[in-house]
Every structure is written in structure tokens, then in C-alpha cells.
Coordinates of C-alpha atoms in Angstrom, one line a residue:
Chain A
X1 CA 0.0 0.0 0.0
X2 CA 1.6 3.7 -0.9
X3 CA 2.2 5.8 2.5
X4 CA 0.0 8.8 2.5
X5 CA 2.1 11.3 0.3
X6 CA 2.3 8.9 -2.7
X7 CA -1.3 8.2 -2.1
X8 CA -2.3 12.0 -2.4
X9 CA 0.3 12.4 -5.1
X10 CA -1.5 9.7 -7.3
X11 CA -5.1 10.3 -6.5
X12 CA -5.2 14.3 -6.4
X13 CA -5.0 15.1 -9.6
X14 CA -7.2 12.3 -10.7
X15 CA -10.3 13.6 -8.4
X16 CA -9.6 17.0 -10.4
X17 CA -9.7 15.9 -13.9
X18 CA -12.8 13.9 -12.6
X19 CA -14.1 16.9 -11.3
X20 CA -14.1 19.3 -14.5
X21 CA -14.2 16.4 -17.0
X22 CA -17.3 15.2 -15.4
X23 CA -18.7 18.8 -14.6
X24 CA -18.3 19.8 -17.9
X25 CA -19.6 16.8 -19.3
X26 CA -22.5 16.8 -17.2
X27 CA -23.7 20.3 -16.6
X28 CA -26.2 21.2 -19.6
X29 CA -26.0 25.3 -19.4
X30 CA -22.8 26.6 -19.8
X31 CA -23.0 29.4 -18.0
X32 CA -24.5 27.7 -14.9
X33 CA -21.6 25.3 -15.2
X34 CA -18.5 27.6 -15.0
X35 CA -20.5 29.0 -11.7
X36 CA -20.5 25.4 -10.5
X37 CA -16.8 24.8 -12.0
X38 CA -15.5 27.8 -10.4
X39 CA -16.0 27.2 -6.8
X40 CA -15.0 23.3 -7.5
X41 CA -11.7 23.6 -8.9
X42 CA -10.9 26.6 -7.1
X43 CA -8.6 24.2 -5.5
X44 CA -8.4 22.7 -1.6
X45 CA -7.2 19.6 -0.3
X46 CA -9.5 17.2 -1.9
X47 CA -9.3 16.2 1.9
X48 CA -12.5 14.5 2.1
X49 CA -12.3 12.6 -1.5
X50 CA -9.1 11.5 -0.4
X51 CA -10.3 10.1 2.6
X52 CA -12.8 7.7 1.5
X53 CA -10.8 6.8 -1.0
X54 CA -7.4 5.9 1.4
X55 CA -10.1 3.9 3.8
X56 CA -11.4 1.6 0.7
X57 CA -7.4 1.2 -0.3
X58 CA -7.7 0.3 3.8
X59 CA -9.9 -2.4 3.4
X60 CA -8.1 -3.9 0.1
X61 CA -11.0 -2.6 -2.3
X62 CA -10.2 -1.3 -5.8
X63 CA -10.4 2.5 -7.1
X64 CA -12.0 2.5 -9.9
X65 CA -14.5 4.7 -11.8
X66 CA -17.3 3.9 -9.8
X67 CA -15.3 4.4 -6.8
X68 CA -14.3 7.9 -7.8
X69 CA -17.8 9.2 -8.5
X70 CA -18.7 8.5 -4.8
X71 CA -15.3 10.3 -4.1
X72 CA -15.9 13.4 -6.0
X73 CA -19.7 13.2 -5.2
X74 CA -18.4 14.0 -1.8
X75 CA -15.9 17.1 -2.7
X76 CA -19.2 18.4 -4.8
X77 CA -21.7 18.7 -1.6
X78 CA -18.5 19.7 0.4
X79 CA -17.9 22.3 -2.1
X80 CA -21.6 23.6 -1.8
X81 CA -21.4 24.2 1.6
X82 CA -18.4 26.4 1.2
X83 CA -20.3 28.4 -1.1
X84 CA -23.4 28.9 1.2
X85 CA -21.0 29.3 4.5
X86 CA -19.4 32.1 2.9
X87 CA -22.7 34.0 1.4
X88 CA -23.5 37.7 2.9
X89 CA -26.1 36.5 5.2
X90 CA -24.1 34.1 7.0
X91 CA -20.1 34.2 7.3
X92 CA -19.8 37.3 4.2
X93 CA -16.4 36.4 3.1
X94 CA -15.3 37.7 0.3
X95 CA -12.2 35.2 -0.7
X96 CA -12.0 31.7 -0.4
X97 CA -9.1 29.5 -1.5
X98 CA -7.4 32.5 -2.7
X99 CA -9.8 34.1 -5.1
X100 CA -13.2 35.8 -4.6
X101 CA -16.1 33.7 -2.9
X102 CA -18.7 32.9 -5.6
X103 CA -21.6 35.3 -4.3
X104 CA -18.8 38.3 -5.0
X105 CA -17.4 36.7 -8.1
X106 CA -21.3 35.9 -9.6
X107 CA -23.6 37.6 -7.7
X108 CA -25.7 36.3 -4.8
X109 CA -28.8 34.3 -6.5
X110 CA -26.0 32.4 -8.8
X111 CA -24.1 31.8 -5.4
X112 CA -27.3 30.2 -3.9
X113 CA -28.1 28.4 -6.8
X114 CA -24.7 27.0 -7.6
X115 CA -25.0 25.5 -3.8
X116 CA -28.1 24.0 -4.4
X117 CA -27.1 22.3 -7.1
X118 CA -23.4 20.8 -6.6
X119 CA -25.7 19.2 -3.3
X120 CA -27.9 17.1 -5.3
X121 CA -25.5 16.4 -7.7
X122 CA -23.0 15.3 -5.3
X123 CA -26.1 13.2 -3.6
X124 CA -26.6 11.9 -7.5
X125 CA -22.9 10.9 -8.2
X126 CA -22.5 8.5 -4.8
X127 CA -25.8 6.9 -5.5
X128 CA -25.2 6.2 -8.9
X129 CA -21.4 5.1 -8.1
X130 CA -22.6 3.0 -5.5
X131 CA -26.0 1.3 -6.7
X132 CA -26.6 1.5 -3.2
X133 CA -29.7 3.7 -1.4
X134 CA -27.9 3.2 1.8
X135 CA -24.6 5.3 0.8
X136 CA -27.6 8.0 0.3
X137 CA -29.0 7.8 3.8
X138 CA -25.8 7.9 4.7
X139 CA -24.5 11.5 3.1
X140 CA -27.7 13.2 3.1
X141 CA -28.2 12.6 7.1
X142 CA -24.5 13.7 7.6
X143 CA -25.3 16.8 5.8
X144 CA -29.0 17.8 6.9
X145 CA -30.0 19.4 10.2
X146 CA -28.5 17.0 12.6
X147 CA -25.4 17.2 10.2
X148 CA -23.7 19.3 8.9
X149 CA -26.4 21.7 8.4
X150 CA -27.6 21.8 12.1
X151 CA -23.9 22.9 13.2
X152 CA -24.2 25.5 10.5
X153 CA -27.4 27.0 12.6
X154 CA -25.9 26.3 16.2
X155 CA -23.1 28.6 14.4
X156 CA -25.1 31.3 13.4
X157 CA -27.6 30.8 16.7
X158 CA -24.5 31.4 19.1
X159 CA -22.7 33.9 17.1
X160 CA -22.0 37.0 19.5
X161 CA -24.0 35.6 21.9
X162 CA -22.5 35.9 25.7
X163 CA -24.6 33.6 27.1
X164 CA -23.0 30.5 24.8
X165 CA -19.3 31.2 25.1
X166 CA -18.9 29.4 28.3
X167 CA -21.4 26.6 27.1
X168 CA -18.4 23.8 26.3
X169 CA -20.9 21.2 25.3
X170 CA -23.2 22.8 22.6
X171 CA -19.2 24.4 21.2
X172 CA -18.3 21.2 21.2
X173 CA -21.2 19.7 19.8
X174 CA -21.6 22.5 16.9
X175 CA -18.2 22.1 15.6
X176 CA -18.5 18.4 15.6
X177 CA -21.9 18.9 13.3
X178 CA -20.3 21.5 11.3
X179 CA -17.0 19.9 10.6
X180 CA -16.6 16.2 11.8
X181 CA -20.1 14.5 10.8
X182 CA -19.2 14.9 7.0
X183 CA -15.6 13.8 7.6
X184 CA -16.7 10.9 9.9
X185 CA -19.1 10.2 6.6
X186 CA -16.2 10.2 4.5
X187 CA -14.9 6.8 5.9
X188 CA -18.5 5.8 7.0
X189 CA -19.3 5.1 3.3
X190 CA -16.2 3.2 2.7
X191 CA -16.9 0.9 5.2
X192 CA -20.4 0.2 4.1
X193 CA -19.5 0.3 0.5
X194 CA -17.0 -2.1 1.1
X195 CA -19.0 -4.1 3.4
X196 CA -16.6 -4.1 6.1
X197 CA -16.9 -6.6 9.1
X198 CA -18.2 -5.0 12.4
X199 CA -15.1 -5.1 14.3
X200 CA -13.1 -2.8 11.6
X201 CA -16.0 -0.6 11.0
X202 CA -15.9 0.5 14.2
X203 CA -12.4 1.1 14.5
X204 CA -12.4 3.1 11.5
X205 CA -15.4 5.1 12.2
X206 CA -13.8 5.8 15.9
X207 CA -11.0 7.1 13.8
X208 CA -12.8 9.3 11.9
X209 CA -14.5 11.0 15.0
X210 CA -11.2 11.4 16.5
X211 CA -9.9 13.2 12.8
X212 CA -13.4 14.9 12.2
X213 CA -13.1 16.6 15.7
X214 CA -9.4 17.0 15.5
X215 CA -10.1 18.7 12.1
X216 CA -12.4 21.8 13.3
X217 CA -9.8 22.5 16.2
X218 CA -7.0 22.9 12.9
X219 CA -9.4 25.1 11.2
X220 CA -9.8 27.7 13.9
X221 CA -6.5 27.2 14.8
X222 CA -5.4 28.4 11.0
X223 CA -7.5 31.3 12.1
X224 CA -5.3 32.7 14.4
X225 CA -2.0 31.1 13.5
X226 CA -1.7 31.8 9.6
X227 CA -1.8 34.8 7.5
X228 CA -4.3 34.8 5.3
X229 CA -2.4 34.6 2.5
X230 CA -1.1 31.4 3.8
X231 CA -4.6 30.2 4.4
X232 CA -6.5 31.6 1.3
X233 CA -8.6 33.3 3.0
X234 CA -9.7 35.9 5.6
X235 CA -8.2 35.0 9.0
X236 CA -7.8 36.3 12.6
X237 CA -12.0 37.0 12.0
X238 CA -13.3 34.7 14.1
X239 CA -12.9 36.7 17.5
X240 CA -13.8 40.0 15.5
X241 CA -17.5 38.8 14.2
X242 CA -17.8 36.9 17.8
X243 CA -17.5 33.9 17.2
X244 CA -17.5 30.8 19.5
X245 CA -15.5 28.3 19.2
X246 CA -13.2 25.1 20.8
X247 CA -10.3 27.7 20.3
X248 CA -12.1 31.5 21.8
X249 CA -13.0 29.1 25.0
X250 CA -9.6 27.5 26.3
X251 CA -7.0 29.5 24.3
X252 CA -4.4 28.7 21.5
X253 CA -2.1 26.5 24.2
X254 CA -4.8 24.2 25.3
X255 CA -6.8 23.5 21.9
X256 CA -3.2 22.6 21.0
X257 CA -3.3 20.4 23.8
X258 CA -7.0 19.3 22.9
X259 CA -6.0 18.9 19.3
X260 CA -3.4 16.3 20.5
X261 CA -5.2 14.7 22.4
X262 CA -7.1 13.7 19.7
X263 CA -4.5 12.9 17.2
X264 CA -3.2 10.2 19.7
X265 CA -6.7 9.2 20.0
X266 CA -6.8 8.8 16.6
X267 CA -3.8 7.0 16.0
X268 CA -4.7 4.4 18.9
X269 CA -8.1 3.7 17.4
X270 CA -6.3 2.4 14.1
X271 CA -3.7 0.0 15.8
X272 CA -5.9 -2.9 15.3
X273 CA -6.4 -2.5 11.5
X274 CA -3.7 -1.9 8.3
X275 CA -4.1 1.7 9.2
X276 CA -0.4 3.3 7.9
X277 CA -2.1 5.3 5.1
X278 CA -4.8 6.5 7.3
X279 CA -2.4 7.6 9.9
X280 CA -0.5 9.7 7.3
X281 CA -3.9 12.4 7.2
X282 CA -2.9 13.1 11.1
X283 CA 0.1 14.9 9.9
X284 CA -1.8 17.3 8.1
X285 CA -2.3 18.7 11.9
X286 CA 1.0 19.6 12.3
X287 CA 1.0 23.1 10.6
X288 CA -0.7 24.3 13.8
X289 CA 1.1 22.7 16.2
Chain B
X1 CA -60.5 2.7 -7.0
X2 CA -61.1 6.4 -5.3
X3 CA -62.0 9.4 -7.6
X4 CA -59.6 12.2 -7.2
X5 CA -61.7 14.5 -5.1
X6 CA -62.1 11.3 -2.6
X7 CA -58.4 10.2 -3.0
X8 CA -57.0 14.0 -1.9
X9 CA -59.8 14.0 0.7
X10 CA -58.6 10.8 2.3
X11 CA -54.2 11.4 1.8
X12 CA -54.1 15.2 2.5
X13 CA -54.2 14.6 6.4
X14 CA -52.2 11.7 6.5
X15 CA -49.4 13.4 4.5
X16 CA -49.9 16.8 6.9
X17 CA -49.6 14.5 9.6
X18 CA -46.6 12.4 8.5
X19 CA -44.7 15.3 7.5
X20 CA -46.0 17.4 11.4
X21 CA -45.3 14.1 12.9
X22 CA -42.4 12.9 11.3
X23 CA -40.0 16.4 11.4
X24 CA -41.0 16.6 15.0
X25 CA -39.5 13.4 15.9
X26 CA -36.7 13.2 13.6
X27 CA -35.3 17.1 13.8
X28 CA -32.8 17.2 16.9
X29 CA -32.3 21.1 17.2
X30 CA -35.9 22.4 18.7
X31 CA -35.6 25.6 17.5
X32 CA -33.8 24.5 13.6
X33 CA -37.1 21.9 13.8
X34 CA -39.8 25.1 14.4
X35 CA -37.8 27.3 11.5
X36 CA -38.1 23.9 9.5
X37 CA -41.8 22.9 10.1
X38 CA -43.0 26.5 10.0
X39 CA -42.7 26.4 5.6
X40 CA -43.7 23.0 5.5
X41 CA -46.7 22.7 7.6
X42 CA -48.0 26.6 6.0
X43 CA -50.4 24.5 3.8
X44 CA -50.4 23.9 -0.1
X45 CA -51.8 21.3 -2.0
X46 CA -49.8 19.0 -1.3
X47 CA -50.3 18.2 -5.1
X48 CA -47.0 16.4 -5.5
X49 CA -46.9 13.6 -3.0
X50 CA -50.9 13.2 -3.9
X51 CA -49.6 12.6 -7.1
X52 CA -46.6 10.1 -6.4
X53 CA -49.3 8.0 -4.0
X54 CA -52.0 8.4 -6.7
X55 CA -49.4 6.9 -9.2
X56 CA -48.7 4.0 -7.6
X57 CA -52.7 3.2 -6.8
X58 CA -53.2 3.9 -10.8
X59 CA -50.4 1.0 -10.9
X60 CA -52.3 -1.1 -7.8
X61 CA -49.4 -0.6 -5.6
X62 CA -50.3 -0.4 -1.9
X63 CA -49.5 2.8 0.3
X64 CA -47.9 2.2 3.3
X65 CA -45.5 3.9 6.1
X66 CA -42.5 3.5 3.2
X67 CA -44.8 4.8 0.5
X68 CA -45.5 7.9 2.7
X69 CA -42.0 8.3 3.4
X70 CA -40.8 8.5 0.0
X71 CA -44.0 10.8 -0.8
X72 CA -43.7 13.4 2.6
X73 CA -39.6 13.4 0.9
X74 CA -40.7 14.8 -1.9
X75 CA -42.8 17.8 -0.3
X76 CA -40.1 18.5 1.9
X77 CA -37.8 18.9 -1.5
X78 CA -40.4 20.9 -2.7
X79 CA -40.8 23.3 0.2
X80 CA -37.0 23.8 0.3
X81 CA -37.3 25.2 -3.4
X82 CA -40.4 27.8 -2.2
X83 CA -38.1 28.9 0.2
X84 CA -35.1 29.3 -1.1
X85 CA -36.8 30.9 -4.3
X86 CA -38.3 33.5 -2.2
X87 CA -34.9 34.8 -0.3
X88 CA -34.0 38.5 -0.9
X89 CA -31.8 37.5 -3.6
X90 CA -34.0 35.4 -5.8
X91 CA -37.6 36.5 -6.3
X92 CA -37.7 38.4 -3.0
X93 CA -41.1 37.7 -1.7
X94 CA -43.0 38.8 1.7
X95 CA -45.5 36.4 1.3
X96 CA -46.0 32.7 0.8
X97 CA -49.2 30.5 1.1
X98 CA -50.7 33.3 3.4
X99 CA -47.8 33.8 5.8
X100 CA -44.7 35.5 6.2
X101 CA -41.3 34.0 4.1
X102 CA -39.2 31.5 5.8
X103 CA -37.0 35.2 5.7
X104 CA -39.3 37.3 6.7
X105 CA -39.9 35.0 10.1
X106 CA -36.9 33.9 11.1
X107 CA -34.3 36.1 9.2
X108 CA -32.2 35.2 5.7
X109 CA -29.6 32.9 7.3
X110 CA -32.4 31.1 9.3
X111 CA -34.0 30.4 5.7
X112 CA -31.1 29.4 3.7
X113 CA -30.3 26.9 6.3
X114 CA -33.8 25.2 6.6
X115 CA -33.8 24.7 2.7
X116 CA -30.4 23.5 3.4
X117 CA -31.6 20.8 5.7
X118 CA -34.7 20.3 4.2
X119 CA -33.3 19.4 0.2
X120 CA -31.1 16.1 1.6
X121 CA -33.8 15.1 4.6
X122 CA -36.4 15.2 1.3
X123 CA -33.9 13.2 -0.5
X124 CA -32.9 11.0 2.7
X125 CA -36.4 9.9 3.5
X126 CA -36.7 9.2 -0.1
X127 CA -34.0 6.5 0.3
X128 CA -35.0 4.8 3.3
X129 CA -38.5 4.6 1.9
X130 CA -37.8 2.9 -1.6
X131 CA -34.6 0.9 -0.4
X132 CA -33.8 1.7 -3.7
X133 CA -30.7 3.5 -4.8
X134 CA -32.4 4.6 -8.3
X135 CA -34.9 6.3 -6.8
X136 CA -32.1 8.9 -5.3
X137 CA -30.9 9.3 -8.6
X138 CA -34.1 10.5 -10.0
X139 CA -34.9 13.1 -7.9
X140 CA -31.3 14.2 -7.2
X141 CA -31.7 14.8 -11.1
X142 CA -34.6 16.2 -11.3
X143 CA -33.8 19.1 -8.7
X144 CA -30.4 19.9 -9.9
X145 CA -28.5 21.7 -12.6
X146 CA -30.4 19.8 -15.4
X147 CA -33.7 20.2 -13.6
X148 CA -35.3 22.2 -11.1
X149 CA -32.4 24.4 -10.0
X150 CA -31.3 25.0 -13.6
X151 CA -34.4 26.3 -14.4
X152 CA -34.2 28.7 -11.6
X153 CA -30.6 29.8 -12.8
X154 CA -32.4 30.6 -16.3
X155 CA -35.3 32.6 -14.8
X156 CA -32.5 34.8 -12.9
X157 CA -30.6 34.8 -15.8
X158 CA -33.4 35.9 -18.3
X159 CA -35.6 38.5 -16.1
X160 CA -35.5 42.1 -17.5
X161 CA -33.4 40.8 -20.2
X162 CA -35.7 42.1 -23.0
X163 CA -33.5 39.5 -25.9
X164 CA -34.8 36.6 -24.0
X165 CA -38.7 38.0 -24.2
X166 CA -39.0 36.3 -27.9
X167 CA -36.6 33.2 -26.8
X168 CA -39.8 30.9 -26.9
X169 CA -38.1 28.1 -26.8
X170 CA -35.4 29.0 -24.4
X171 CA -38.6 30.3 -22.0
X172 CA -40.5 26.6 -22.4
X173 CA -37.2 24.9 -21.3
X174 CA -36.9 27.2 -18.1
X175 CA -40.7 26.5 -17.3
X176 CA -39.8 22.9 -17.9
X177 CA -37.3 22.7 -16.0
X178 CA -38.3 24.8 -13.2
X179 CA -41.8 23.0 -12.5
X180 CA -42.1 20.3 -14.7
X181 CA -39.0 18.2 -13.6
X182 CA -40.3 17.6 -9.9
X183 CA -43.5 17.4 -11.8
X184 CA -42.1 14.0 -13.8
X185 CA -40.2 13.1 -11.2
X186 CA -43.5 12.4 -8.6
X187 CA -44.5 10.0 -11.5
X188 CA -41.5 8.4 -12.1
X189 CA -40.6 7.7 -8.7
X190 CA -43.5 6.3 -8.3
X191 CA -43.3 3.9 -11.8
X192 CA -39.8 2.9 -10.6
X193 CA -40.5 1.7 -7.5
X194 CA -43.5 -0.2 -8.6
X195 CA -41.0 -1.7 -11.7
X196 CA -44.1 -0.7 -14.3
X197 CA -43.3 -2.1 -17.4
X198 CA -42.2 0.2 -20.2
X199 CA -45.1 0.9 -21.8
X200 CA -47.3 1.9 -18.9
X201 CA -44.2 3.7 -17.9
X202 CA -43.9 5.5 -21.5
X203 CA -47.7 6.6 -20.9
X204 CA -47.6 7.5 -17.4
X205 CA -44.0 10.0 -18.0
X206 CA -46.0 11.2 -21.2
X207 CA -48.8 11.9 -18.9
X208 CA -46.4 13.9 -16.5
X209 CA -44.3 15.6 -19.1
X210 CA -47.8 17.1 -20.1
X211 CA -49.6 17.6 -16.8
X212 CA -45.9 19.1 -15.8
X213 CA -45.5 21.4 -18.4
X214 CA -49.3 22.6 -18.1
X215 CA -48.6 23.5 -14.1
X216 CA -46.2 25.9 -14.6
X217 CA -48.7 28.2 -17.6
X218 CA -51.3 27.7 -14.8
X219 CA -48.9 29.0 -12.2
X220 CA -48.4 32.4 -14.5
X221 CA -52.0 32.2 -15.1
X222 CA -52.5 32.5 -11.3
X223 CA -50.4 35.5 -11.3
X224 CA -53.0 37.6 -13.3
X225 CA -56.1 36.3 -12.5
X226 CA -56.5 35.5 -9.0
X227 CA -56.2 38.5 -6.3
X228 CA -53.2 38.0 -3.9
X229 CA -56.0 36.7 -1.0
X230 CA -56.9 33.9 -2.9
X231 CA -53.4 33.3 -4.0
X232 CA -52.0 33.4 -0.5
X233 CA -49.0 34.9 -2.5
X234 CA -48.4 38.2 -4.0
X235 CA -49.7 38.3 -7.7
X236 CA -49.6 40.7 -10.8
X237 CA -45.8 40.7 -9.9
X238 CA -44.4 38.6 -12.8
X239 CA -44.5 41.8 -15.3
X240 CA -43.9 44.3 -12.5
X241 CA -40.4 42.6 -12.2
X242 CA -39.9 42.2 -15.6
X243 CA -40.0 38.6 -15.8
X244 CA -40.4 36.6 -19.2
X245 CA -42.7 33.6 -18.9
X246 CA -44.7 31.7 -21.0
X247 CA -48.0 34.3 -20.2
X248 CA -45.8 37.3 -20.8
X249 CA -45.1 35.9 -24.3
X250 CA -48.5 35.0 -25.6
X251 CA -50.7 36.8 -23.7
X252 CA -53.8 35.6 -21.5
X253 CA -55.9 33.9 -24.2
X254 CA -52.8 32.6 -26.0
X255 CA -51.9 30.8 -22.6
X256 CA -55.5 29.3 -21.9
X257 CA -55.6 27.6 -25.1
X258 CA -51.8 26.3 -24.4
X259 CA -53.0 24.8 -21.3
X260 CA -56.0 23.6 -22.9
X261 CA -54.1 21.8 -25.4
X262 CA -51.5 20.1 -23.0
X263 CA -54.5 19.1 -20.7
X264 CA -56.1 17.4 -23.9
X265 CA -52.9 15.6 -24.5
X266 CA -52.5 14.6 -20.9
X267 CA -55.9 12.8 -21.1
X268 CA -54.9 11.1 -24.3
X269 CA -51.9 9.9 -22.3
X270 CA -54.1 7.9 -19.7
X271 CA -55.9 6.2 -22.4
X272 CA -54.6 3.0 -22.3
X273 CA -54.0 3.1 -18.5
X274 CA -56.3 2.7 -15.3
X275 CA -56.6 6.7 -15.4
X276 CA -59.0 8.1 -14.0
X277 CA -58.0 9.0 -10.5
X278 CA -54.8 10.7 -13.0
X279 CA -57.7 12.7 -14.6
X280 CA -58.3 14.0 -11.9
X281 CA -55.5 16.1 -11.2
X282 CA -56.0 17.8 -14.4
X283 CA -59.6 19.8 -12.6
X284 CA -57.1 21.5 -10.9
X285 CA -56.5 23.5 -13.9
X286 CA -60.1 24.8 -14.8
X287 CA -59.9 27.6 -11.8
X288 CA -58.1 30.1 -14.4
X289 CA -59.5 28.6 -17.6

């Protein structure tokens, strides 16, 4: 099995081309479509894709085409939410991955409607990659309101609001919604694609809370510890608009200490199964550290 | 098997109460639930589950929890699309089936988000009902770029563009797409999931295409001759805001005899099938004729 560089090496550029070949392929109006395109190959980590597809390479299964369509259906409905996190009514940002934010670069009713559809079609592309209804229960209730979604409201409900700051467990449980349910999904359609015995699902999917909580912690944590040109976008914003978060509650030192935690967590929970290349995504932590 | 008038009487309230019932339980957040159930419990016809169930009694197919999941998904896919339609940026609107906007209630971020959650717990339900993966194709498709959402893209794109006022045929694929596509969908949801062979499946689409495409000339016929009161909408907006539909085009009488003539064809369409609680549907049509 490749070790986690050669694995993104190989695969990243692969999801891409999948993602504008298919895209353009796909997409009937052109115009609509290089609104859809933009935000998608705008660039990012393909962080997500990669992970469902390093936990099938886990589990021994092939990549194939079929296998990449659930990938990048994933990086599609990921890609939507960026877009609708970032529209004036929620977080306004006006850059995102280095270049304007789709509301600013299209206007806002092609910003809302490029989000609304890279979600269905990201919906479309795992069912029709897995022939299987269950990988679509699975994304859609990682996304919707006790998903992905719902975190996205506790975010907004709590925002500048004094009463929530010192409220550890609905912090805690927004930025797992927001952040960690479509990451623990990630590896949670592997295993059930892939029909993966109990005993390794588990393990896997304990991993993935671990990384999916682990991963929030990193993202505020870019907030305060990159420029934003490192980052791509706006940064050091978070404590300006009022945010709460894991990081405005117990400080840079101890979410440091929280985010290791949780790496070691991580890495414990994947002793028990061939989990080198899954360990490899933990290092991705270490720019804030 | 019922008549129409019988069949709505007897589904309505068990699709109200699913749908009450059902978000109640199944929506964690209490407050994300009451933003949530507010659009979809505001009334409406309820036209397109009646007309996924009605489907599968025309095919002698009987309706049961599942059925009424897979139904109750599709009106909360619906209800996502009035919403997010009516934001500030889209069509702007203060008033929907009587009551305040999803907006106007609860504020723009508030609104985005529930049509957020609402699109993939339409979609979700939708899934667990059939058991099927196909079915979560077809209405992933039908509400994305090719389909619903694409349609709304082209009525943004097109309004007070006075080049697009003579576009008939670019104007009949954005009123297909933006109505008609959910429209076909109810029926073919309902023809795949009861494998119908091909040719009751070729009539009932054909049926749906027509009834579809007749549903959105009624909706712009609403516009101009009912009074806002009976709509429970505003009305005699379309040409205020400069919008280009199939009404604007040909004119009232033009229209009438356009819906008249797709109603005609509809019927032909149920000829050969067990259509009469299909026919039905189609009375909905004689308030603006």
C-alpha cells in the first residue's frame, strides 16, 4: 500500500480531472456550469475525497471509476457548503481558497443556486457510483439538520451571543456537526461500501470522530496562526464577528493540547487495522502545532 | 379505486400529519425543527406527493408507512425550493401560502439553512422509503442543474433581459425545468419503485411531461387572474419585475388555449392506462381557464 504522500500524489490530480471532466460533461447550461466549476476547482485539499478513498485502499478494495464518482460526489456537496457558509447572510467572506467567494465573483442568487445544485448532484454521483440507497442515507443525514447543516445554525444561533461562550458542550457539539459529521461520513461510506466486518467498522469510524473533531480544532487554529495569504482566505476574524469556538474558549495552548489529544486518539483507534495510510492524514495537523 | 376528489380527501391529512409528525421526531435542534416545520406545515396542495401515491394506486401498488415516506420526501424537497426561491436575492417575496417567508420569520440565514436541511432530509427519506438507490438518482436529477435548480438559474438569468422576451423556446425549457422536472419526477418515482413495465411507464412519464409542463402556464396564469388573497401569494408581480414567462409571451388567451391543449394531451396519455384518479389532477387547472 503507498504511504500517505504517494497516495495523495496519485489520487489528487485524478479527483480533479474527474471533477471538470465530469462537470463539464454533465452540466447542460454553460454558464451555470462555470458557476459550478468555479468554486469546485478553485482548488483545496480534496481532503474529504481522499479520505474515502485511502479507507477503501484500507480495506483492500479497488479505485476504480465507480469508486471515484462516490469520491468526488463527496468534494461536490462539500464544495456547496463552502459556497453557502461564505454567502453575505451568514459568514460574508469575500475570498475563499485565494480568489473571490462565488456570491462576490457571480452575484448572490448564482451563489445560492450554484450551492443548491453541486448538493444534489453530489447526492446523484455517490448513489449512482454506489448502486446503493444506503450510501444515500448515509451522506444526506451527515449533511442535513442533525449534520452538517444543524452545526451550521448552532453557528449562526451562538454567534455573538455571551450567554453561549462558556457553554463547552453545545461548542463542542456544533463544531463536531459543522465539521466532523461529513468527515466521519467520509470513511462511513467506505466501510459500508465495502461491506466491512463490524469489528473494523468500528475502529475506522472511531477514527474518523477522533480526525473529524481533531479537524475543526485545525481550522480555527489556521485562524489565528496563519496569514491569510497562507490560508487563502480571511483569518484572525473569528474573535472580531464573535464567534465561539473550541479555540475562543480554552486559548491557543490548550486547543493545541485538545487537538493532540485527539490525534493520539486517533492513531490508537487504528492500531488494530492496516491503518499506515490513514495515519499519514494526522500529519496534516502539524501546521498548527 | 377512489375518484380524485375522494383520494386527496382521504391522503391530504395523512401526508400533513406524517410530515408534522415525522420532522418533530426526527429534527434534533428544537428551535432549527420550528424554522423547519413553519414552511412546511404553511399548507399547499400537497399536489406532488398526492400525485406520487396516486401513481402508484393507478399501478395497484399499496400505500404504506415507506410509500408515505418517499412521498412526505418529496414535499419536503419541494418546500426547500419555495423557500429558497423566495430569499431577498432570488424572487424576493414577503408572502407565501398566506404567511410570512421563511425570511421574513426567522431572518435570511435562518431560511437558507432550513432549505439547506430540508433538500437532503427530502432526499434521505426518499432513500429509506424505496430501499432503492435509483430512486435517489431521479430526484437528485430532477432538482439539480439539469432540472429544477437550472431552471431557476435561467429565470435569474433571463428576467428584465428584453432578448430573451422572444426566446420561446429558451422560455419553455426554463418552465420545464423549473416546475415540470419535480412534476415527472413524482411520476417516475413512483413507476420505478412499482417496476411498471415500459409501456405503462412511457404513458404515465408522457402523462407527467404534459400535466408538468401545463402546471407551470397555470402557475403564471394565477399570477393575473387570481387576487393576492386567494393566492395566498403576491400576484400581478411577474410583469412588474420584468420577468419573461410563458404568459408574458403570448398573452392571456394565448396561454389558456396552451394549457388547454396540454390538458387534452394529458388525457390522451391515460388512455390505455387505469386513469381516472390521473384525470383528476388535471380539474385542478379549470380555476383560471
Amino acid at each position: 500500500m503507498l504511504d500517505f504522500t504517494s497516495f495523495q500524489k496519485k489520487w489528487t490530480p485524478i479527483i480533479n480531472d474527474y471533477l471538470t471532466q465530469h462537470l463539464t460533461d454533465e452540466v447542460e447550461n454553460p454558464k451555470f456550469r462555470e458557476i459550478m466549476l468555479y468554486s469546485v476547482v478553485a482548488g483545496g485539499k480534496r481532503l474529504r475525497p481522499l479520505l474515502f478513498l485511502a479507507t477503501l485502499a484500507t480495506l483492500d478494495r479497488p479505485i476504480d471509476s465507480r469508486e471515484l464518482r462516490i469520491a468526488c460526489g463527496i468534494e461536490l456537496i462539500h464544495t456547496y457548503s463552502l459556497i453557502h457558509d461564505d454567502l453575505p447572510a451568514m459568514d460574508n467572506d469575500d475570498y475563499r481558497r485565494g480568489r473571490l467567494t462565488s456570491h462576490k465573483k457571480w452575484g448572490e442568487a448564482e451563489a445560492i443556486l450554484a450551492g443548491d445544485a453541486l448538493l444534489p448532484l453530489g447526492v446523484q454521483w455517490i448513489a449512482e457510483g454506489s448502486q446503493d440507497y444506503r450510501l444515500a442515507t448515509i451522506i444526506t443525514a451527515a449533511v442535513g439538520a442533525n449534520g452538517m447543516v444543524g452545526g451550521q445554525y448552532l453557528d449562526i444561533d451562538s454567534t455573538n451571543n455571551d450567554q453561549v461562550a462558556d457553554d463547552v458542550k453545545l461548542i463542542d457539539q456544533m463544531e463536531w456537526l459543522k465539521t466532523g459529521c461529513l468527515i466521519e461520513a467520509c470513511v462511513k461510506l467506505a466501510t459500508t461500501y465495502a461491506d466491512a466486518s463490524d469489528t473494523i467498522q468500528t475502529d475506522l469510524i472511531d477514527f474518523a470522530r477522533a480526525f473529524g473533531r481533531a479537524y475543526q480544532i485545525y481550522d480555527d487554529l489556521v485562524d489565528v496562526v496563519q496569514t491569510s495569504e497562507e490560508a487563502g482566505k480571511a483569518t484572525h476574524k473569528d474573535e472580531a464577528v464573535g464567534k465561539n469556538n473550541t479555540l475562543t474558549q480554552l486559548g491557543i495552548d490548550k486547543s493545541r493540547a485538545e487537538l493532540q489529544a485527539l490525534i493520539d486518539r486517533a492513531q490508537r483507534d487504528l492500531t488494530n487495522v492496516n491503518g499506515d495510510l490513514l495515519n499519514g492524514f494526522l500529519a496534516l495537523y502539524q501546521k498548527v502545532m
